[in-house]
């Protein structure tokens, strides 16, 4: 069975209550449950993890190199704009990488317009809310390993 890892970066555990005018009303649990259902229908296994800690996200990326994970879907949140370390970890991962952002980062503050993760990502989805995660998983499942 193909496996995908979904990584949610800092503050995404607050979805549904933190700035819903930007990030929507769905909770992280709502998003993850939709992904579990979608993956099951497509014959995939999906694991979802959230961390407010850069090192933990890096550890999860590194572990995915060795456990047969075919793809990583990552919303690095604020680490998008600051983390060369996450970029380096993703560069060591041989599967597909899709970067997801709930909001359209290009319509926001200028510092949000730069993404280190995009330098490695095979695709970037921004501004579709939680639907962006589902679109990323659909793309991953269609593309295989």
PDB file of N, CA, C and O in Angstrom, residues 94-129:
ATOM      1  N   UNK A  94      13.221  11.292  -1.237  1.00  0.00           N
ATOM      2  CA  UNK A  94      13.172  10.998  -2.673  1.00  0.00           C
ATOM      3  C   UNK A  94      11.776  10.962  -3.267  1.00  0.00           C
ATOM      4  O   UNK A  94      11.621  10.942  -4.481  1.00  0.00           O
ATOM      5  N   UNK A  95      10.736  10.943  -2.438  1.00  0.00           N
ATOM      6  CA  UNK A  95       9.369  10.894  -2.953  1.00  0.00           C
ATOM      7  C   UNK A  95       8.873  12.262  -3.371  1.00  0.00           C
ATOM      8  O   UNK A  95       9.617  13.243  -3.420  1.00  0.00           O
ATOM      9  N   UNK A  96       7.584  12.308  -3.675  1.00  0.00           N
ATOM     10  CA  UNK A  96       6.954  13.569  -4.077  1.00  0.00           C
ATOM     11  C   UNK A  96       6.712  14.450  -2.864  1.00  0.00           C
ATOM     12  O   UNK A  96       6.446  13.963  -1.774  1.00  0.00           O
ATOM     13  N   UNK A  97       6.769  15.751  -3.078  1.00  0.00           N
ATOM     14  CA  UNK A  97       6.507  16.736  -2.027  1.00  0.00           C
ATOM     15  C   UNK A  97       5.528  17.766  -2.582  1.00  0.00           C
ATOM     16  O   UNK A  97       5.780  18.366  -3.633  1.00  0.00           O
ATOM     17  N   UNK A  98       4.416  17.934  -1.865  1.00  0.00           N
ATOM     18  CA  UNK A  98       3.441  18.959  -2.227  1.00  0.00           C
ATOM     19  C   UNK A  98       3.323  19.926  -1.046  1.00  0.00           C
ATOM     20  O   UNK A  98       3.078  19.517   0.080  1.00  0.00           O
ATOM     21  N   UNK A  99       3.507  21.198  -1.324  1.00  0.00           N
ATOM     22  CA  UNK A  99       3.393  22.255  -0.315  1.00  0.00           C
ATOM     23  C   UNK A  99       1.975  22.815  -0.358  1.00  0.00           C
ATOM     24  O   UNK A  99       1.456  23.113  -1.441  1.00  0.00           O
ATOM     25  N   UNK A 100       1.370  22.950   0.815  1.00  0.00           N
ATOM     26  CA  UNK A 100      -0.010  23.426   0.911  1.00  0.00           C
ATOM     27  C   UNK A 100      -0.079  24.607   1.873  1.00  0.00           C
ATOM     28  O   UNK A 100       0.560  24.590   2.931  1.00  0.00           O
ATOM     29  N   UNK A 101      -0.874  25.601   1.494  1.00  0.00           N
ATOM     30  CA  UNK A 101      -1.180  26.729   2.372  1.00  0.00           C
ATOM     31  C   UNK A 101      -2.671  26.989   2.303  1.00  0.00           C
ATOM     32  O   UNK A 101      -3.243  27.043   1.209  1.00  0.00           O
ATOM     33  N   UNK A 102      -3.299  27.145   3.445  1.00  0.00           N
ATOM     34  CA  UNK A 102      -4.735  27.400   3.497  1.00  0.00           C
ATOM     35  C   UNK A 102      -5.089  28.733   2.855  1.00  0.00           C
ATOM     36  O   UNK A 102      -6.063  28.847   2.112  1.00  0.00           O
ATOM     37  N   UNK A 103      -4.304  29.753   3.155  1.00  0.00           N
ATOM     38  CA  UNK A 103      -4.564  31.086   2.610  1.00  0.00           C
ATOM     39  C   UNK A 103      -3.702  31.309   1.370  1.00  0.00           C
ATOM     40  O   UNK A 103      -2.735  30.590   1.122  1.00  0.00           O
ATOM     41  N   UNK A 104      -4.081  32.326   0.617  1.00  0.00           N
ATOM     42  CA  UNK A 104      -3.266  32.727  -0.527  1.00  0.00           C
ATOM     43  C   UNK A 104      -2.152  33.620   0.018  1.00  0.00           C
ATOM     44  O   UNK A 104      -2.351  34.815   0.245  1.00  0.00           O
ATOM     45  N   UNK A 105      -0.993  33.029   0.219  1.00  0.00           N
ATOM     46  CA  UNK A 105       0.118  33.749   0.836  1.00  0.00           C
ATOM     47  C   UNK A 105       0.561  34.956   0.006  1.00  0.00           C
ATOM     48  O   UNK A 105       1.147  35.895   0.547  1.00  0.00           O
ATOM     49  N   UNK A 106       0.252  34.960  -1.268  1.00  0.00           N
ATOM     50  CA  UNK A 106       0.673  36.063  -2.135  1.00  0.00           C
ATOM     51  C   UNK A 106      -0.227  37.290  -2.010  1.00  0.00           C
ATOM     52  O   UNK A 106       0.107  38.353  -2.524  1.00  0.00           O
ATOM     53  N   UNK A 107      -1.334  37.141  -1.311  1.00  0.00           N
ATOM     54  CA  UNK A 107      -2.219  38.279  -1.044  1.00  0.00           C
ATOM     55  C   UNK A 107      -2.021  38.797   0.364  1.00  0.00           C
ATOM     56  O   UNK A 107      -2.777  39.640   0.831  1.00  0.00           O
ATOM     57  N   UNK A 108      -0.997  38.306   1.024  1.00  0.00           N
ATOM     58  CA  UNK A 108      -0.749  38.674   2.419  1.00  0.00           C
ATOM     59  C   UNK A 108       0.537  39.480   2.523  1.00  0.00           C
ATOM     60  O   UNK A 108       1.066  39.956   1.536  1.00  0.00           O
ATOM     61  N   UNK A 109       1.082  39.597   3.712  1.00  0.00           N
ATOM     62  CA  UNK A 109       2.292  40.394   3.934  1.00  0.00           C
ATOM     63  C   UNK A 109       3.422  39.910   3.027  1.00  0.00           C
ATOM     64  O   UNK A 109       3.529  38.736   2.716  1.00  0.00           O
ATOM     65  N   UNK A 110       4.278  40.838   2.636  1.00  0.00           N
ATOM     66  CA  UNK A 110       5.329  40.522   1.669  1.00  0.00           C
ATOM     67  C   UNK A 110       6.287  39.442   2.164  1.00  0.00           C
ATOM     68  O   UNK A 110       6.801  38.664   1.361  1.00  0.00           O
ATOM     69  N   UNK A 111       6.530  39.360   3.483  1.00  0.00           N
ATOM     70  CA  UNK A 111       7.450  38.321   3.965  1.00  0.00           C
ATOM     71  C   UNK A 111       6.904  36.923   3.718  1.00  0.00           C
ATOM     72  O   UNK A 111       7.657  35.962   3.687  1.00  0.00           O
ATOM     73  N   UNK A 112       5.589  36.797   3.518  1.00  0.00           N
ATOM     74  CA  UNK A 112       4.987  35.486   3.260  1.00  0.00           C
ATOM     75  C   UNK A 112       5.109  35.064   1.797  1.00  0.00           C
ATOM     76  O   UNK A 112       4.728  33.959   1.432  1.00  0.00           O
ATOM     77  N   UNK A 113       5.625  35.921   0.958  1.00  0.00           N
ATOM     78  CA  UNK A 113       5.712  35.609  -0.468  1.00  0.00           C
ATOM     79  C   UNK A 113       6.876  34.687  -0.794  1.00  0.00           C
ATOM     80  O   UNK A 113       6.919  34.122  -1.879  1.00  0.00           O
ATOM     81  N   UNK A 114       7.827  34.552   0.098  1.00  0.00           N
ATOM     82  CA  UNK A 114       8.980  33.678  -0.142  1.00  0.00           C
ATOM     83  C   UNK A 114       8.817  32.363   0.605  1.00  0.00           C
ATOM     84  O   UNK A 114       8.463  32.344   1.772  1.00  0.00           O
ATOM     85  N   UNK A 115       9.096  31.276  -0.103  1.00  0.00           N
ATOM     86  CA  UNK A 115       9.019  29.954   0.513  1.00  0.00           C
ATOM     87  C   UNK A 115      10.290  29.176   0.236  1.00  0.00           C
ATOM     88  O   UNK A 115      10.631  28.932  -0.923  1.00  0.00           O
ATOM     89  N   UNK A 116      10.975  28.775   1.289  1.00  0.00           N
ATOM     90  CA  UNK A 116      12.111  27.868   1.120  1.00  0.00           C
ATOM     91  C   UNK A 116      11.627  26.500   0.662  1.00  0.00           C
ATOM     92  O   UNK A 116      12.268  25.855  -0.174  1.00  0.00           O
ATOM     93  N   UNK A 117      10.498  26.049   1.168  1.00  0.00           N
ATOM     94  CA  UNK A 117       9.977  24.723   0.838  1.00  0.00           C
ATOM     95  C   UNK A 117       9.670  24.607  -0.653  1.00  0.00           C
ATOM     96  O   UNK A 117       9.858  23.546  -1.260  1.00  0.00           O
ATOM     97  N   UNK A 118       9.232  25.691  -1.271  1.00  0.00           N
ATOM     98  CA  UNK A 118       8.914  25.666  -2.700  1.00  0.00           C
ATOM     99  C   UNK A 118      10.112  25.290  -3.565  1.00  0.00           C
ATOM    100  O   UNK A 118       9.936  24.795  -4.690  1.00  0.00           O
ATOM    101  N   UNK A 119      11.315  25.515  -3.055  1.00  0.00           N
ATOM    102  CA  UNK A 119      12.510  25.147  -3.812  1.00  0.00           C
ATOM    103  C   UNK A 119      12.608  23.633  -4.002  1.00  0.00           C
ATOM    104  O   UNK A 119      13.287  23.169  -4.917  1.00  0.00           O
ATOM    105  N   UNK A 120      11.934  22.859  -3.156  1.00  0.00           N
ATOM    106  CA  UNK A 120      11.926  21.397  -3.265  1.00  0.00           C
ATOM    107  C   UNK A 120      10.592  20.844  -3.731  1.00  0.00           C
ATOM    108  O   UNK A 120      10.507  19.759  -4.317  1.00  0.00           O
ATOM    109  N   UNK A 121       9.518  21.557  -3.496  1.00  0.00           N
ATOM    110  CA  UNK A 121       8.179  21.031  -3.752  1.00  0.00           C
ATOM    111  C   UNK A 121       7.961  20.720  -5.231  1.00  0.00           C
ATOM    112  O   UNK A 121       8.380  21.467  -6.107  1.00  0.00           O
ATOM    113  N   UNK A 122       7.281  19.609  -5.469  1.00  0.00           N
ATOM    114  CA  UNK A 122       6.871  19.254  -6.829  1.00  0.00           C
ATOM    115  C   UNK A 122       5.632  20.031  -7.238  1.00  0.00           C
ATOM    116  O   UNK A 122       5.355  20.180  -8.427  1.00  0.00           O
ATOM    117  N   UNK A 123       4.888  20.526  -6.261  1.00  0.00           N
ATOM    118  CA  UNK A 123       3.703  21.330  -6.507  1.00  0.00           C
ATOM    119  C   UNK A 123       3.407  22.178  -5.301  1.00  0.00           C
ATOM    120  O   UNK A 123       3.801  21.829  -4.185  1.00  0.00           O
ATOM    121  N   UNK A 124       2.725  23.299  -5.523  1.00  0.00           N
ATOM    122  CA  UNK A 124       2.338  24.211  -4.443  1.00  0.00           C
ATOM    123  C   UNK A 124       0.864  24.552  -4.627  1.00  0.00           C
ATOM    124  O   UNK A 124       0.450  24.929  -5.726  1.00  0.00           O
ATOM    125  N   UNK A 125       0.108  24.416  -3.539  1.00  0.00           N
ATOM    126  CA  UNK A 125      -1.311  24.767  -3.555  1.00  0.00           C
ATOM    127  C   UNK A 125      -1.537  25.791  -2.455  1.00  0.00           C
ATOM    128  O   UNK A 125      -1.215  25.539  -1.297  1.00  0.00           O
ATOM    129  N   UNK A 126      -2.083  26.943  -2.821  1.00  0.00           N
ATOM    130  CA  UNK A 126      -2.306  28.006  -1.840  1.00  0.00           C
ATOM    131  C   UNK A 126      -3.653  28.664  -2.098  1.00  0.00           C
ATOM    132  O   UNK A 126      -4.040  28.869  -3.250  1.00  0.00           O
ATOM    133  N   UNK A 127      -4.345  28.979  -1.009  1.00  0.00           N
ATOM    134  CA  UNK A 127      -5.550  29.775  -1.104  1.00  0.00           C
ATOM    135  C   UNK A 127      -6.838  29.008  -1.277  1.00  0.00           C
ATOM    136  O   UNK A 127      -7.895  29.617  -1.414  1.00  0.00           O
ATOM    137  N   UNK A 128      -6.800  27.684  -1.226  1.00  0.00           N
ATOM    138  CA  UNK A 128      -8.014  26.891  -1.391  1.00  0.00           C
ATOM    139  C   UNK A 128      -8.586  26.412  -0.066  1.00  0.00           C
ATOM    140  O   UNK A 128      -9.483  25.574  -0.045  1.00  0.00           O
ATOM    141  N   UNK A 129      -8.072  26.925   1.031  1.00  0.00           N
ATOM    142  CA  UNK A 129      -8.521  26.457   2.332  1.00  0.00           C
ATOM    143  C   UNK A 129      -8.190  24.983   2.504  1.00  0.00           C
ATOM    144  O   UNK A 129      -7.221  24.468   1.938  1.00  0.00           O
TER     145      UNK A 129
END
